[in-house]
Amino acid sequence: MEEQRGHGRRSSGSLERAVLDVLANASAPLTVPEVRDALSVDLAYTTVQTTLVRLHAKGVLARERHGRSFAYRPVETPEAIQVGTAARRMRKILDSGGDRRGVLARFVADLSPQDEALLADLLAATEPDNTGPDGGGER
């Protein structure tokens, strides 16, 4: 079966977004075949199933028994899911073992003045919470 449309292979992130879009627009939880049928590309059943299982493992989807299988639904709004996905990506990059200080410094240097002010406000608001094992209260 064809798992791509146009150029190159579909990234797992774009497939996850497509699946989340289908579920966000559904009026009820959907099973694997229902999600597969609603997607605009022809994918293997197992590809859709694996994507749903991974999204469930990430806590993005809830699932309920539907006969011998499961039906899936988002646990948050599409906007909240997008925010969580972006935050996980940022954390993954920071935890990848590279130059953490350099990555953060470059990120902050590239912020607009408005985003820099927002980041400063967010850091100030979470300051009391930085007493755990990773926070230590220092920056």
CSV table of N, CA and C in Angstrom, one decimal:
chain,number,residue,atom,x,y,z
A,1,MET,N,0.8,-1.2,0.0
A,1,MET,CA,0.0,0.0,0.0
A,1,MET,C,0.9,1.2,0.0
A,2,GLU,N,0.4,2.3,-0.5
A,2,GLU,CA,1.1,3.5,-0.6
A,2,GLU,C,1.0,4.3,0.7
A,3,GLU,N,2.1,4.6,1.3
A,3,GLU,CA,2.1,5.4,2.6
A,3,GLU,C,2.6,6.8,2.4
A,4,GLN,N,2.6,7.3,1.2
A,4,GLN,CA,3.0,8.6,0.9
A,4,GLN,C,2.2,9.2,-0.2
A,5,ARG,N,2.2,10.5,-0.2
A,5,ARG,CA,1.6,11.2,-1.3
A,5,ARG,C,2.5,12.3,-1.8
A,6,GLY,N,2.9,12.3,-3.0
A,6,GLY,CA,3.8,13.3,-3.5
A,6,GLY,C,5.2,13.0,-3.3
A,7,HIS,N,6.0,13.8,-2.5
A,7,HIS,CA,7.4,13.6,-2.4
A,7,HIS,C,7.8,12.9,-1.1
A,8,GLY,N,8.6,11.9,-1.2
A,8,GLY,CA,9.2,11.3,0.0
A,8,GLY,C,8.2,10.6,1.0
A,9,ARG,N,8.8,10.1,2.0
A,9,ARG,CA,8.0,9.4,3.0
A,9,ARG,C,7.4,10.4,4.0
A,10,ARG,N,6.2,10.1,4.4
A,10,ARG,CA,5.5,10.9,5.4
A,10,ARG,C,6.2,10.8,6.8
A,11,SER,N,6.5,11.9,7.5
A,11,SER,CA,7.2,11.8,8.8
A,11,SER,C,6.1,11.3,9.8
A,12,SER,N,6.6,10.7,10.9
A,12,SER,CA,5.7,10.2,11.9
A,12,SER,C,4.9,11.4,12.5
A,13,GLY,N,5.6,12.6,12.6
A,13,GLY,CA,4.9,13.7,13.2
A,13,GLY,C,3.8,14.2,12.3
A,14,SER,N,3.9,14.2,11.0
A,14,SER,CA,2.8,14.6,10.2
A,14,SER,C,1.7,13.6,10.2
A,15,LEU,N,2.0,12.3,10.3
A,15,LEU,CA,1.0,11.3,10.4
A,15,LEU,C,0.2,11.5,11.7
A,16,GLU,N,1.0,11.7,12.8
A,16,GLU,CA,0.3,11.9,14.1
A,16,GLU,C,-0.6,13.1,14.0
A,17,ARG,N,-0.2,14.2,13.4
A,17,ARG,CA,-1.0,15.4,13.2
A,17,ARG,C,-2.3,15.1,12.4
A,18,ALA,N,-2.1,14.3,11.4
A,18,ALA,CA,-3.3,14.0,10.5
A,18,ALA,C,-4.3,13.1,11.3
A,19,VAL,N,-3.8,12.2,12.1
A,19,VAL,CA,-4.6,11.3,12.9
A,19,VAL,C,-5.3,12.2,14.0
A,20,LEU,N,-4.6,13.1,14.6
A,20,LEU,CA,-5.2,13.9,15.6
A,20,LEU,C,-6.3,14.8,15.0
A,21,ASP,N,-6.0,15.3,13.8
A,21,ASP,CA,-7.1,16.1,13.1
A,21,ASP,C,-8.3,15.3,12.9
A,22,VAL,N,-8.2,14.1,12.4
A,22,VAL,CA,-9.3,13.2,12.2
A,22,VAL,C,-10.1,13.1,13.5
A,23,LEU,N,-9.4,12.7,14.6
A,23,LEU,CA,-10.1,12.5,15.9
A,23,LEU,C,-10.7,13.7,16.4
A,24,ALA,N,-10.0,14.9,16.3
A,24,ALA,CA,-10.5,16.1,16.8
A,24,ALA,C,-11.8,16.5,16.1
A,25,ASN,N,-12.0,16.2,14.9
A,25,ASN,CA,-13.2,16.5,14.1
A,25,ASN,C,-14.3,15.5,14.2
A,26,ALA,N,-14.0,14.4,14.9
A,26,ALA,CA,-15.0,13.3,15.0
A,26,ALA,C,-16.0,13.6,16.2
A,27,SER,N,-17.2,13.2,16.0
A,27,SER,CA,-18.2,13.4,17.1
A,27,SER,C,-18.2,12.4,18.2
A,28,ALA,N,-17.5,11.3,17.9
A,28,ALA,CA,-17.4,10.2,18.9
A,28,ALA,C,-16.0,9.5,18.7
A,29,PRO,N,-15.6,8.7,19.7
A,29,PRO,CA,-14.3,8.0,19.5
A,29,PRO,C,-14.3,7.1,18.3
A,30,LEU,N,-13.2,7.0,17.7
A,30,LEU,CA,-13.0,6.2,16.4
A,30,LEU,C,-12.1,5.0,16.6
A,31,THR,N,-12.5,3.9,15.8
A,31,THR,CA,-11.6,2.7,15.8
A,31,THR,C,-10.5,2.9,14.7
A,32,VAL,N,-9.6,2.0,14.7
A,32,VAL,CA,-8.5,2.0,13.7
A,32,VAL,C,-9.1,2.1,12.3
A,33,PRO,N,-10.0,1.2,11.9
A,33,PRO,CA,-10.5,1.3,10.5
A,33,PRO,C,-11.2,2.6,10.2
A,34,GLU,N,-11.9,3.2,11.2
A,34,GLU,CA,-12.6,4.4,11.0
A,34,GLU,C,-11.6,5.6,10.8
A,35,VAL,N,-10.5,5.6,11.6
A,35,VAL,CA,-9.5,6.6,11.4
A,35,VAL,C,-8.8,6.4,10.1
A,36,ARG,N,-8.5,5.2,9.7
A,36,ARG,CA,-7.8,4.9,8.4
A,36,ARG,C,-8.7,5.3,7.3
A,37,ASP,N,-10.0,5.1,7.3
A,37,ASP,CA,-10.9,5.5,6.2
A,37,ASP,C,-11.0,7.0,6.1
A,38,ALA,N,-10.9,7.7,7.3
A,38,ALA,CA,-11.0,9.2,7.3
A,38,ALA,C,-9.8,9.9,6.8
A,39,LEU,N,-8.6,9.2,6.8
A,39,LEU,CA,-7.4,9.9,6.4
A,39,LEU,C,-7.4,10.0,4.9
A,40,SER,N,-6.7,11.1,4.4
A,40,SER,CA,-6.7,11.4,3.0
A,40,SER,C,-5.6,10.6,2.2
A,41,VAL,N,-4.9,9.7,2.8
A,41,VAL,CA,-3.9,8.8,2.2
A,41,VAL,C,-4.2,7.4,2.5
A,42,ASP,N,-3.8,6.5,1.6
A,42,ASP,CA,-4.0,5.1,1.8
A,42,ASP,C,-2.8,4.5,2.6
A,43,LEU,N,-3.2,4.1,3.9
A,43,LEU,CA,-2.2,3.6,4.8
A,43,LEU,C,-2.5,2.2,5.2
A,44,ALA,N,-1.5,1.4,5.6
A,44,ALA,CA,-1.8,0.1,6.1
A,44,ALA,C,-2.5,0.2,7.5
A,45,TYR,N,-3.3,-0.8,7.7
A,45,TYR,CA,-4.0,-0.8,9.0
A,45,TYR,C,-3.0,-0.7,10.2
A,46,THR,N,-1.9,-1.5,10.0
A,46,THR,CA,-1.0,-1.5,11.1
A,46,THR,C,-0.3,-0.2,11.3
A,47,THR,N,-0.1,0.6,10.3
A,47,THR,CA,0.5,1.9,10.4
A,47,THR,C,-0.4,2.8,11.2
A,48,VAL,N,-1.7,2.8,10.9
A,48,VAL,CA,-2.6,3.6,11.7
A,48,VAL,C,-2.7,3.1,13.1
A,49,GLN,N,-2.8,1.8,13.3
A,49,GLN,CA,-2.9,1.2,14.6
A,49,GLN,C,-1.6,1.6,15.5
A,50,THR,N,-0.4,1.5,14.9
A,50,THR,CA,0.8,1.8,15.6
A,50,THR,C,0.8,3.3,16.0
A,51,THR,N,0.3,4.2,15.1
A,51,THR,CA,0.3,5.6,15.4
A,51,THR,C,-0.7,5.9,16.6
A,52,LEU,N,-1.9,5.2,16.6
A,52,LEU,CA,-2.8,5.4,17.6
A,52,LEU,C,-2.3,4.9,19.0
A,53,VAL,N,-1.6,3.8,18.9
A,53,VAL,CA,-1.0,3.2,20.2
A,53,VAL,C,0.1,4.1,20.7
A,54,ARG,N,0.9,4.7,19.8
A,54,ARG,CA,1.9,5.6,20.3
A,54,ARG,C,1.3,6.9,20.9
A,55,LEU,N,0.3,7.4,20.2
A,55,LEU,CA,-0.3,8.6,20.8
A,55,LEU,C,-1.0,8.3,22.1
A,56,HIS,N,-1.5,7.1,22.3
A,56,HIS,CA,-2.1,6.8,23.6
A,56,HIS,C,-1.0,6.6,24.6
A,57,ALA,N,0.1,6.0,24.3
A,57,ALA,CA,1.2,5.9,25.2
A,57,ALA,C,1.8,7.3,25.6
A,58,LYS,N,1.7,8.3,24.7
A,58,LYS,CA,2.2,9.6,25.0
A,58,LYS,C,1.2,10.4,25.9
A,59,GLY,N,0.0,9.8,26.1
A,59,GLY,CA,-1.0,10.5,26.9
A,59,GLY,C,-1.9,11.4,26.1
A,60,VAL,N,-1.8,11.4,24.8
A,60,VAL,CA,-2.5,12.4,23.9
A,60,VAL,C,-3.9,11.9,23.7
A,61,LEU,N,-4.0,10.5,23.6
A,61,LEU,CA,-5.3,9.9,23.3
A,61,LEU,C,-5.8,9.0,24.5
A,62,ALA,N,-7.1,9.0,24.7
A,62,ALA,CA,-7.7,8.0,25.6
A,62,ALA,C,-8.3,6.9,24.7
A,63,ARG,N,-8.5,5.8,25.2
A,63,ARG,CA,-9.1,4.7,24.4
A,63,ARG,C,-10.1,3.9,25.3
A,64,GLU,N,-11.1,3.4,24.6
A,64,GLU,CA,-12.1,2.6,25.3
A,64,GLU,C,-12.4,1.4,24.5
A,65,ARG,N,-12.8,0.4,25.2
A,65,ARG,CA,-13.1,-0.9,24.5
A,65,ARG,C,-14.3,-0.7,23.5
A,66,HIS,N,-14.1,-1.2,22.4
A,66,HIS,CA,-15.2,-1.2,21.3
A,66,HIS,C,-15.2,-2.6,20.7
A,67,GLY,N,-16.0,-3.5,21.3
A,67,GLY,CA,-16.0,-4.9,20.8
A,67,GLY,C,-14.6,-5.5,21.2
A,68,ARG,N,-13.9,-6.0,20.2
A,68,ARG,CA,-12.7,-6.7,20.5
A,68,ARG,C,-11.5,-5.7,20.3
A,69,SER,N,-11.8,-4.5,19.9
A,69,SER,CA,-10.7,-3.5,19.7
A,69,SER,C,-10.9,-2.3,20.5
A,70,PHE,N,-10.2,-1.2,20.2
A,70,PHE,CA,-10.4,0.0,20.9
A,70,PHE,C,-10.9,1.2,20.0
A,71,ALA,N,-11.5,2.1,20.6
A,71,ALA,CA,-11.9,3.4,20.0
A,71,ALA,C,-11.1,4.5,20.7
A,72,TYR,N,-10.6,5.4,19.9
A,72,TYR,CA,-9.7,6.5,20.4
A,72,TYR,C,-10.3,7.8,20.3
A,73,ARG,N,-10.0,8.7,21.3
A,73,ARG,CA,-10.4,10.1,21.3
A,73,ARG,C,-9.3,10.9,21.9
A,74,PRO,N,-9.2,12.2,21.5
A,74,PRO,CA,-8.2,13.1,22.1
A,74,PRO,C,-8.6,13.4,23.6
A,75,VAL,N,-7.6,13.6,24.4
A,75,VAL,CA,-7.8,13.9,25.8
A,75,VAL,C,-7.8,15.4,26.0
A,76,GLU,N,-7.3,16.2,25.0
A,76,GLU,CA,-7.3,17.6,25.1
A,76,GLU,C,-7.7,18.3,23.8
A,77,THR,N,-7.9,19.6,23.8
A,77,THR,CA,-8.2,20.3,22.6
A,77,THR,C,-7.0,20.2,21.6
A,78,PRO,N,-7.3,20.4,20.3
A,78,PRO,CA,-6.2,20.4,19.4
A,78,PRO,C,-5.1,21.4,19.7
A,79,GLU,N,-5.5,22.6,20.2
A,79,GLU,CA,-4.5,23.6,20.6
A,79,GLU,C,-3.6,23.1,21.7
A,80,ALA,N,-4.2,22.5,22.8
A,80,ALA,CA,-3.4,22.0,23.9
A,80,ALA,C,-2.5,20.9,23.5
A,81,ILE,N,-3.0,20.1,22.6
A,81,ILE,CA,-2.1,19.0,22.0
A,81,ILE,C,-0.9,19.6,21.3
A,82,GLN,N,-1.1,20.6,20.5
A,82,GLN,CA,-0.1,21.2,19.7
A,82,GLN,C,1.0,21.8,20.7
A,83,VAL,N,0.5,22.5,21.7
A,83,VAL,CA,1.4,23.0,22.7
A,83,VAL,C,2.3,21.9,23.4
A,84,GLY,N,1.6,20.9,23.8
A,84,GLY,CA,2.3,19.7,24.4
A,84,GLY,C,3.3,19.1,23.5
A,85,THR,N,3.0,18.9,22.2
A,85,THR,CA,3.9,18.4,21.2
A,85,THR,C,5.1,19.2,21.0
A,86,ALA,N,4.9,20.5,20.9
A,86,ALA,CA,6.0,21.4,20.8
A,86,ALA,C,6.9,21.4,22.0
A,87,ALA,N,6.4,21.3,23.2
A,87,ALA,CA,7.1,21.3,24.4
A,87,ALA,C,8.0,20.0,24.5
A,88,ARG,N,7.3,18.9,24.1
A,88,ARG,CA,8.1,17.6,24.1
A,88,ARG,C,9.2,17.6,23.1
A,89,ARG,N,9.0,18.3,21.9
A,89,ARG,CA,10.1,18.4,20.9
A,89,ARG,C,11.3,19.2,21.5
A,90,MET,N,10.9,20.3,22.2
A,90,MET,CA,12.0,21.1,22.7
A,90,MET,C,12.7,20.4,23.8
A,91,ARG,N,12.0,19.6,24.7
A,91,ARG,CA,12.7,18.8,25.7
A,91,ARG,C,13.6,17.8,25.1
A,92,LYS,N,13.1,17.1,24.0
A,92,LYS,CA,13.9,16.1,23.4
A,92,LYS,C,15.2,16.6,22.8
A,93,ILE,N,15.1,17.8,22.2
A,93,ILE,CA,16.3,18.4,21.7
A,93,ILE,C,17.3,18.8,22.8
A,94,LEU,N,16.8,19.3,23.9
A,94,LEU,CA,17.6,19.7,25.1
A,94,LEU,C,18.3,18.4,25.7
A,95,ASP,N,17.5,17.3,25.7
A,95,ASP,CA,18.0,16.1,26.3
A,95,ASP,C,18.8,15.2,25.4
A,96,SER,N,19.1,15.7,24.2
A,96,SER,CA,19.8,14.9,23.2
A,96,SER,C,21.2,14.7,23.5
A,97,GLY,N,21.8,15.4,24.5
A,97,GLY,CA,23.2,15.2,24.8
A,97,GLY,C,24.1,16.2,24.1
A,98,GLY,N,23.5,17.2,23.4
A,98,GLY,CA,24.3,18.2,22.8
A,98,GLY,C,24.7,19.3,23.7
A,99,ASP,N,25.1,20.4,23.2
A,99,ASP,CA,25.5,21.6,24.0
A,99,ASP,C,24.2,22.3,24.5
A,100,ARG,N,23.8,21.8,25.7
A,100,ARG,CA,22.5,22.3,26.3
A,100,ARG,C,22.6,23.9,26.4
A,101,ARG,N,23.7,24.3,27.0
A,101,ARG,CA,23.8,25.8,27.2
A,101,ARG,C,23.8,26.5,25.9
A,102,GLY,N,24.5,26.0,24.9
A,102,GLY,CA,24.5,26.6,23.6
A,102,GLY,C,23.2,26.6,22.9
A,103,VAL,N,22.4,25.5,23.0
A,103,VAL,CA,21.1,25.5,22.4
A,103,VAL,C,20.2,26.5,23.1
A,104,LEU,N,20.2,26.6,24.4
A,104,LEU,CA,19.3,27.5,25.1
A,104,LEU,C,19.8,29.0,24.8
A,105,ALA,N,21.1,29.2,24.7
A,105,ALA,CA,21.5,30.6,24.5
A,105,ALA,C,21.1,31.0,23.1
A,106,ARG,N,21.2,30.1,22.1
A,106,ARG,CA,20.8,30.4,20.7
A,106,ARG,C,19.3,30.7,20.6
A,107,PHE,N,18.6,29.8,21.3
A,107,PHE,CA,17.1,30.0,21.3
A,107,PHE,C,16.7,31.3,21.9
A,108,VAL,N,17.3,31.7,23.0
A,108,VAL,CA,17.0,33.0,23.7
A,108,VAL,C,17.4,34.1,22.8
A,109,ALA,N,18.6,34.0,22.2
A,109,ALA,CA,19.1,35.1,21.3
A,109,ALA,C,18.2,35.4,20.1
A,110,ASP,N,17.5,34.3,19.6
A,110,ASP,CA,16.7,34.4,18.5
A,110,ASP,C,15.3,34.9,18.8
A,111,LEU,N,14.9,35.0,20.1
A,111,LEU,CA,13.6,35.4,20.4
A,111,LEU,C,13.3,36.9,20.1
A,112,SER,N,12.1,37.2,19.8
A,112,SER,CA,11.6,38.6,19.6
A,112,SER,C,11.6,39.2,21.0
A,113,PRO,N,11.6,40.5,21.1
A,113,PRO,CA,11.5,41.2,22.4
A,113,PRO,C,10.3,40.8,23.1
A,114,GLN,N,9.2,40.6,22.4
A,114,GLN,CA,7.9,40.2,23.1
A,114,GLN,C,8.0,38.8,23.7
A,115,ASP,N,8.6,37.9,22.9
A,115,ASP,CA,8.8,36.5,23.4
A,115,ASP,C,9.8,36.4,24.5
A,116,GLU,N,10.8,37.3,24.4
A,116,GLU,CA,11.8,37.3,25.5
A,116,GLU,C,11.2,37.8,26.8
A,117,ALA,N,10.3,38.8,26.7
A,117,ALA,CA,9.6,39.3,27.9
A,117,ALA,C,8.7,38.2,28.4
A,118,LEU,N,8.0,37.5,27.6
A,118,LEU,CA,7.1,36.4,28.0
A,118,LEU,C,7.9,35.3,28.7
A,119,LEU,N,9.0,35.0,28.1
A,119,LEU,CA,9.8,33.9,28.8
A,119,LEU,C,10.3,34.4,30.1
A,120,ALA,N,10.7,35.6,30.3
A,120,ALA,CA,11.1,36.1,31.6
A,120,ALA,C,10.0,36.1,32.6
A,121,ASP,N,8.8,36.5,32.1
A,121,ASP,CA,7.6,36.4,33.0
A,121,ASP,C,7.3,35.0,33.4
A,122,LEU,N,7.4,34.0,32.5
A,122,LEU,CA,7.2,32.6,32.8
A,122,LEU,C,8.2,32.1,33.8
A,123,LEU,N,9.4,32.4,33.6
A,123,LEU,CA,10.5,32.0,34.5
A,123,LEU,C,10.3,32.6,35.9
A,124,ALA,N,9.9,33.8,36.0
A,124,ALA,CA,9.7,34.5,37.3
A,124,ALA,C,8.5,33.8,38.0
A,125,ALA,N,7.5,33.4,37.2
A,125,ALA,CA,6.3,32.8,37.8
A,125,ALA,C,6.5,31.4,38.3
A,126,THR,N,7.5,30.7,37.7
A,126,THR,CA,7.8,29.4,38.2
A,126,THR,C,9.0,29.3,39.1
A,127,GLU,N,9.6,30.4,39.4
A,127,GLU,CA,10.8,30.4,40.3
A,127,GLU,C,10.6,29.6,41.6
A,128,PRO,N,9.5,29.7,42.3
A,128,PRO,CA,9.4,28.9,43.6
A,128,PRO,C,9.4,27.4,43.3
A,129,ASP,N,9.0,27.0,42.2
A,129,ASP,CA,9.0,25.6,41.8
A,129,ASP,C,10.4,25.0,41.5
A,130,ASN,N,11.4,25.8,41.4
A,130,ASN,CA,12.7,25.4,41.0
A,130,ASN,C,13.6,24.9,42.2
A,131,THR,N,13.0,24.2,43.1
A,131,THR,CA,13.7,23.7,44.3
A,131,THR,C,13.9,22.2,44.2
A,132,GLY,N,13.4,21.6,43.2
A,132,GLY,CA,13.5,20.1,43.0
A,132,GLY,C,14.9,19.7,42.7
A,133,PRO,N,15.1,18.4,42.4
A,133,PRO,CA,16.4,17.9,42.2
A,133,PRO,C,17.1,18.5,40.9
A,134,ASP,N,16.3,18.8,39.9
A,134,ASP,CA,16.9,19.4,38.7
A,134,ASP,C,17.0,20.9,38.8
A,135,GLY,N,16.1,21.5,39.6
A,135,GLY,CA,16.0,23.0,39.6
A,135,GLY,C,17.1,23.6,40.5
A,136,GLY,N,17.2,23.2,41.7
A,136,GLY,CA,18.2,23.7,42.6
A,136,GLY,C,18.1,25.2,42.9
A,137,GLY,N,17.1,25.9,42.3
A,137,GLY,CA,16.9,27.3,42.6
A,137,GLY,C,17.9,28.2,41.9
A,138,GLU,N,18.8,27.6,41.1
A,138,GLU,CA,19.8,28.4,40.4
A,138,GLU,C,19.6,28.3,38.9
A,139,ARG,N,20.1,29.3,38.2
A,139,ARG,CA,20.0,29.4,36.7
A,139,ARG,C,21.4,29.4,36.1
